[in-house]
Coordinates of C-alpha atoms in Angstrom, one line a residue:
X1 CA 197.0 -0.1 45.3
X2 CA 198.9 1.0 48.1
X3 CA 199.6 0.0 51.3
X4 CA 199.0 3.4 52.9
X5 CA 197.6 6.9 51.5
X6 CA 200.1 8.8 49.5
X7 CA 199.8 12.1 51.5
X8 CA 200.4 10.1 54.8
X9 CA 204.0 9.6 54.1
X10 CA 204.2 13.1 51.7
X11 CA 202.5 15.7 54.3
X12 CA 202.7 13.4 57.3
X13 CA 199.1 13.9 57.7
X14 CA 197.0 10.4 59.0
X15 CA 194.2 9.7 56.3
X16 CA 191.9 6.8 57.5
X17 CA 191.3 3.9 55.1
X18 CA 186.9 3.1 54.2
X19 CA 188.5 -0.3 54.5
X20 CA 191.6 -2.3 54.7
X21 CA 193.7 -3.9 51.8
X22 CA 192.2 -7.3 52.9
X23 CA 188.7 -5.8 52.4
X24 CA 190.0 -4.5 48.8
X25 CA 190.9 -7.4 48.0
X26 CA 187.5 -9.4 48.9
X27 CA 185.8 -6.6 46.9
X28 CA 187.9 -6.8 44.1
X29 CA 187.6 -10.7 43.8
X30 CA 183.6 -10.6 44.2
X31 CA 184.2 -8.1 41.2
X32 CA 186.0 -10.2 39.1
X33 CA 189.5 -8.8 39.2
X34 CA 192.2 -11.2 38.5
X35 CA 195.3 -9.9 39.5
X36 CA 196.0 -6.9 42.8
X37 CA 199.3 -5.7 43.8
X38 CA 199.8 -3.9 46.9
X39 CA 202.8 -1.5 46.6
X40 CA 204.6 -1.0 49.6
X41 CA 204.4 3.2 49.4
X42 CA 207.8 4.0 51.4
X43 CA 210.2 7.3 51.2
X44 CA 211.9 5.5 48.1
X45 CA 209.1 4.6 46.0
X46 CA 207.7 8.5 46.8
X47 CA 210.8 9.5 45.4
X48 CA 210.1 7.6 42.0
X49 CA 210.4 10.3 39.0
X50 CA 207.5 9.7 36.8
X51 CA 209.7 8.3 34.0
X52 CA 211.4 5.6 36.5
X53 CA 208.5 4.5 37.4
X54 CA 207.1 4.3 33.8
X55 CA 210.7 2.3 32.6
X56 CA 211.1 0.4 36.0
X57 CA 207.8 -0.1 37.5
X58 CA 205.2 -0.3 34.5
X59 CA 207.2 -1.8 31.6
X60 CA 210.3 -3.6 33.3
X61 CA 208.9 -5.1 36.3
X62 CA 204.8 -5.6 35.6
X63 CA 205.1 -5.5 31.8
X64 CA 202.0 -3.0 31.4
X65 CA 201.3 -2.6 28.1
X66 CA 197.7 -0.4 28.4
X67 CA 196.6 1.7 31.1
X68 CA 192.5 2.5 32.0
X69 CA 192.4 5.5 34.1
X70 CA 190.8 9.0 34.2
X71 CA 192.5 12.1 32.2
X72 CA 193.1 13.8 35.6
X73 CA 195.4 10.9 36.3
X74 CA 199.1 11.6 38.2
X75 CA 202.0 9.8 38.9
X76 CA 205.7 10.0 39.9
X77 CA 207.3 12.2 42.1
X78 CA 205.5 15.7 42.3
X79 CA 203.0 14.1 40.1
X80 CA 204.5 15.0 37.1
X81 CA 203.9 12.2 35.3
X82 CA 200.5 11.9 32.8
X83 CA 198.7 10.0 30.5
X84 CA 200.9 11.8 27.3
X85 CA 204.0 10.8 29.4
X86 CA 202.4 7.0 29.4
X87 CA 202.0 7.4 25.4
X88 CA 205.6 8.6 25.1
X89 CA 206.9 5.1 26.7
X90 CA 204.4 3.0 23.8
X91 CA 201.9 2.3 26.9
X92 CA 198.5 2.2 25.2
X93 CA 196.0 4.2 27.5
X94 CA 192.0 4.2 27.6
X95 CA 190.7 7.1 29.0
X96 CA 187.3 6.8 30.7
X97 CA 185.4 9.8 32.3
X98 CA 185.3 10.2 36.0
X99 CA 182.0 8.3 37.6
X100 CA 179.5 10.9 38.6
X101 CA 176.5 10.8 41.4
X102 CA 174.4 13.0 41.6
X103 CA 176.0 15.2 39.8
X104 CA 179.3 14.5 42.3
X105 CA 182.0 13.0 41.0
X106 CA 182.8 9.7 43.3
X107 CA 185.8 10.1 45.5
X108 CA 187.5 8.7 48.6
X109 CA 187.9 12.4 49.6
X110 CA 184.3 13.2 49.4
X111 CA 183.1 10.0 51.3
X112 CA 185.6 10.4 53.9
X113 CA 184.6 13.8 54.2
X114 CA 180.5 12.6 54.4
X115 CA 181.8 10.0 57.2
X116 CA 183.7 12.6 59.1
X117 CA 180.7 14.8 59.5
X118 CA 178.3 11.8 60.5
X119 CA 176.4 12.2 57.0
X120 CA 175.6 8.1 56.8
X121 CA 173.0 8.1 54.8
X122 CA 175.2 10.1 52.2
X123 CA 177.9 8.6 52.1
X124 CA 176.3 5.4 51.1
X125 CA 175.2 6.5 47.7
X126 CA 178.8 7.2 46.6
X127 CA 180.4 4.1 48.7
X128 CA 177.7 1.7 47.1
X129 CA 176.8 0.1 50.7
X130 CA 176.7 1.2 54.4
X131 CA 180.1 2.5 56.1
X132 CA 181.2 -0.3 58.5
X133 CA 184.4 -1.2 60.4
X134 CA 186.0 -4.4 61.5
X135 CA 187.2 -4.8 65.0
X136 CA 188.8 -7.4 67.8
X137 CA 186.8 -7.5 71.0
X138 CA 189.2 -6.6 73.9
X139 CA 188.6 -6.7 77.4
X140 CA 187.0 -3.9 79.1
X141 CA 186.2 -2.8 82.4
X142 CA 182.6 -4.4 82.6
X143 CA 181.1 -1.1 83.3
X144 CA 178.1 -1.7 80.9
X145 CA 177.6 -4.6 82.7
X146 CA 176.9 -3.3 85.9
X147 CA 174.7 -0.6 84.5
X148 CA 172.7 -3.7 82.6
X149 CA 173.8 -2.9 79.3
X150 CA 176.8 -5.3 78.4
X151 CA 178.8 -3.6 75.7
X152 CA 181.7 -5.0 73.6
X153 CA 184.9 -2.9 73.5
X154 CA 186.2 -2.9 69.8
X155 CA 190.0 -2.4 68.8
X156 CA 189.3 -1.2 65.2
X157 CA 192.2 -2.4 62.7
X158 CA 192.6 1.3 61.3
X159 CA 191.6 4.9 61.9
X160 CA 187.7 5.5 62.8
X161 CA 187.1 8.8 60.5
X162 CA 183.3 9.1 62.7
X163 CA 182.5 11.8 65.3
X164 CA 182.4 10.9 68.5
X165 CA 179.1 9.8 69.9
X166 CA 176.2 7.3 69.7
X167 CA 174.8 5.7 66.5
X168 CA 172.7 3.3 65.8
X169 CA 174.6 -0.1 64.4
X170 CA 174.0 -3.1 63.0
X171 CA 176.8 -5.8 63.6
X172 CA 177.6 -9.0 62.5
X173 CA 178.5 -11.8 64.8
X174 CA 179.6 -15.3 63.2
X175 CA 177.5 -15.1 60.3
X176 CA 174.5 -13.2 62.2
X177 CA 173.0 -10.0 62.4
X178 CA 172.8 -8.2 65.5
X179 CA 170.8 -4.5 66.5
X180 CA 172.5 -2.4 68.4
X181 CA 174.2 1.0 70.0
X182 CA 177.9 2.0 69.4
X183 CA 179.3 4.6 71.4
X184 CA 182.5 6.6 69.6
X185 CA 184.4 8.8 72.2
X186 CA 186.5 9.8 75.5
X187 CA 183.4 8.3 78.0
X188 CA 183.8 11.2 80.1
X189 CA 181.6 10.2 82.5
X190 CA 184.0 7.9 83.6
X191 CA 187.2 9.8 83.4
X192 CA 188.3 8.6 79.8
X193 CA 191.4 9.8 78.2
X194 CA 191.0 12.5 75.1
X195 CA 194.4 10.4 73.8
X196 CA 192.3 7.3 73.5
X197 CA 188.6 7.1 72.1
X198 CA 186.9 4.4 72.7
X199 CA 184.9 2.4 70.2
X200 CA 182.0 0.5 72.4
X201 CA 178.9 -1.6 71.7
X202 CA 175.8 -2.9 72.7
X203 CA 174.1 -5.3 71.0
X204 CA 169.9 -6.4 71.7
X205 CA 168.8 -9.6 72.2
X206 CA 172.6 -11.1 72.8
X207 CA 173.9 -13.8 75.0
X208 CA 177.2 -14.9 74.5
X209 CA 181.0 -14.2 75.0
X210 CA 182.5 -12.2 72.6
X211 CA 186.5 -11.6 73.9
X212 CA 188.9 -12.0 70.9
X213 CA 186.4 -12.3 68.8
X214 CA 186.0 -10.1 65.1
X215 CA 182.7 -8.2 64.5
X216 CA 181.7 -6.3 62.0
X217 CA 179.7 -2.9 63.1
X218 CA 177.6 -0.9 60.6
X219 CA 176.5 2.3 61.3
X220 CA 173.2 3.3 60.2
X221 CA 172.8 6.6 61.7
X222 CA 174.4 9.3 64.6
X223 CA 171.6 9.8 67.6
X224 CA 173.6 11.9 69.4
X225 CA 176.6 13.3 70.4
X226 CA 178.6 12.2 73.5
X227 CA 177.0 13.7 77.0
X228 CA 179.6 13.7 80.4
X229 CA 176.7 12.4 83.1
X230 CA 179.5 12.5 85.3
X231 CA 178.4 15.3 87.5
X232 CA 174.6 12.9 87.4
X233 CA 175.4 9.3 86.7
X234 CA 172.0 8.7 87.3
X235 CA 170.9 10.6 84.2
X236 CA 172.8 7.8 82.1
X237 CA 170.5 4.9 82.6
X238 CA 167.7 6.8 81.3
X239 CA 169.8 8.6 78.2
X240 CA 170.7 4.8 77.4
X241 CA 167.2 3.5 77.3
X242 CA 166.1 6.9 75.3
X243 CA 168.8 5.6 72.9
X244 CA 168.2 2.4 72.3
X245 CA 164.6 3.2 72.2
X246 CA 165.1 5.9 69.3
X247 CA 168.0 3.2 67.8
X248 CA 165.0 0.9 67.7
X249 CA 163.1 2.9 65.5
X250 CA 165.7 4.1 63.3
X251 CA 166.6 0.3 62.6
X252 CA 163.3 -0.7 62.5
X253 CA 163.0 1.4 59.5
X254 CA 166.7 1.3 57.8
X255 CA 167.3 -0.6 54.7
X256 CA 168.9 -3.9 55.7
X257 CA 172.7 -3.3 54.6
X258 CA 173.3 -4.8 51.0
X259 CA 176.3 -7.5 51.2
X260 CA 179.2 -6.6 49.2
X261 CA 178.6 -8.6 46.3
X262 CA 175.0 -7.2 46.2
X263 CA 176.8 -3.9 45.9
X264 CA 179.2 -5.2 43.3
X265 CA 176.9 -6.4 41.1
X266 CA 174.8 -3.5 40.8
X267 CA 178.2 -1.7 40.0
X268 CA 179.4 -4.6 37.8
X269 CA 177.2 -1.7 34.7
X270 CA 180.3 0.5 35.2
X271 CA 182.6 -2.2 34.2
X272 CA 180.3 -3.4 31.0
X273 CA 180.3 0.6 30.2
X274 CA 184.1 0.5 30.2
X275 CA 185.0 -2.7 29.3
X276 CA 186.7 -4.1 32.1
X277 CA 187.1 -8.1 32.7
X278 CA 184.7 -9.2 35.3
X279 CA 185.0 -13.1 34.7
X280 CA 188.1 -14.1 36.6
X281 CA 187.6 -15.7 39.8
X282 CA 190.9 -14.7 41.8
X283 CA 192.5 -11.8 43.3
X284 CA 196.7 -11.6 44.6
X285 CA 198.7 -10.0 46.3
X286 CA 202.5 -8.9 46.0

């Protein structure tokens, strides 16, 4: 796996990860994989030709001697390299057809795209379990607070792919599970910056300091999109106490979000169907 998406070094275009590397790697270990290398994908290796990085990558360096992948598969420099090239250097390949959905074949592109427009509930039948991201509380400017609804400003660890606006979360706070409201946007009503969105949240029923801390936030469903009360800032106490009302209800009623081994094992069919490996118990990293 790589350390960044292909196309953000090739068309210097920013593609947001579903998770981080680390994240993979937990995945990959609750599904049994034993060995993940995390290529470093720079100007040089981009440059690879497909049969350098067949002679110098696969077989010199990693020693592959089979590779499991789809027929539509790519590599190399102007991804000219393909499975007939792979056969060509004695590299033995099983070809397995692409996993399907609903008639949808399952892609990062397509649940990225689901994200992007707020389709939630979509996207988790192709992504296996609810979108979520991992932040760092940072401080804030206790604005919540004063209004009497404490919320937690997030510094996300990557891109969010969401529209802006308010969803109803669950999060995750040292082992437990809190309801709650994000808000994803420029806060207009208080002069925010359109450079900097803001990732905020409140969580019910908590009492605690959070600052510094990591939390996980899964978002269940978009309630609305983001409203500048700043010509009315009285309006915003009652929008935020019709939101939390409605985020109440929509929570109330939301599948509780399966953990990722949950998810994994449900999956673990489409490695009995192919034959991968599911018994190891580690996961690296190089």
């Amino acid at each position: 796996t790589f350390n960044r998406h292909p196309r953000s070094l090739t068309k210097n275009i920013q593609i947001p990860f579903l998770i981080t590397p680390k994240e993979k790697f937990k995945l990959l270990d609750e599904w049994g994989l034993d060995l993940c290398i995390l290529a470093n994908f720079n100007q040089s290796f981009a440059n690879l030709s497909a049969q350098a990085f067949c002679e110098e990558i696969l077989k010199k360096r990693l020693g592959i001697r089979e590779v499991v992948t789809s027929s539509s598969f790519r590599f190399g420099k102007d991804r000219t390299g393909d499975i007939e090239l792979l056969k060509k250097q004695d590299i033995s390949v099983k070809v397995i057809k692409l996993l399907k959905v609903k008639d949808e074949v399952v892609s990062s592109t397509l649940i990225r795209n689901l994200i992007k427009q707020a389709k939630l509930k979509e996207a988790v039948i192709f992504l296996g379990r609810d979108f979520s991201v991992l932040g760092k509380v940072i401080p804030g400017e206790k604005r919540g607070r004063v209004l009497g609804y404490p919320t937690a400003n997030l510094k996300v660890v990557y891109p969010l792919n969401l529209p802006g606006g308010v969803y109803a979360v669950r999060a995750e706070v040292n082992g437990k599970e809190y309801n709650g409201l994000s808000n994803i946007g420029f806060r207009p009503t208080f002069n925010g910056s359109a450079e900097h969105p803001t990732m905020e949240v409140h969580l019910f029923n908590f009492a605690g300091d959070l600052y510094n801390q990591k939390i996980r936030i899964v978002f269940k469903k978009k309630i609305r999109n983001e409203i500048d009360f700043s010509k009315n800032k009285s309006l915003l106490l009652k929008q935020i106490r019709k939101d939390k009302e409605k985020a109440k209800k929509i929570l109330a009623t939301a599948d509780t979000r399966r953990c990722h081994s949950e998810a994994l094992a449900e999956e673990s069919l489409f490695s009995k169907k192919y034959g991968i490996a599911t018994s190891a118990q580690r996961v690296d990293s190089q």
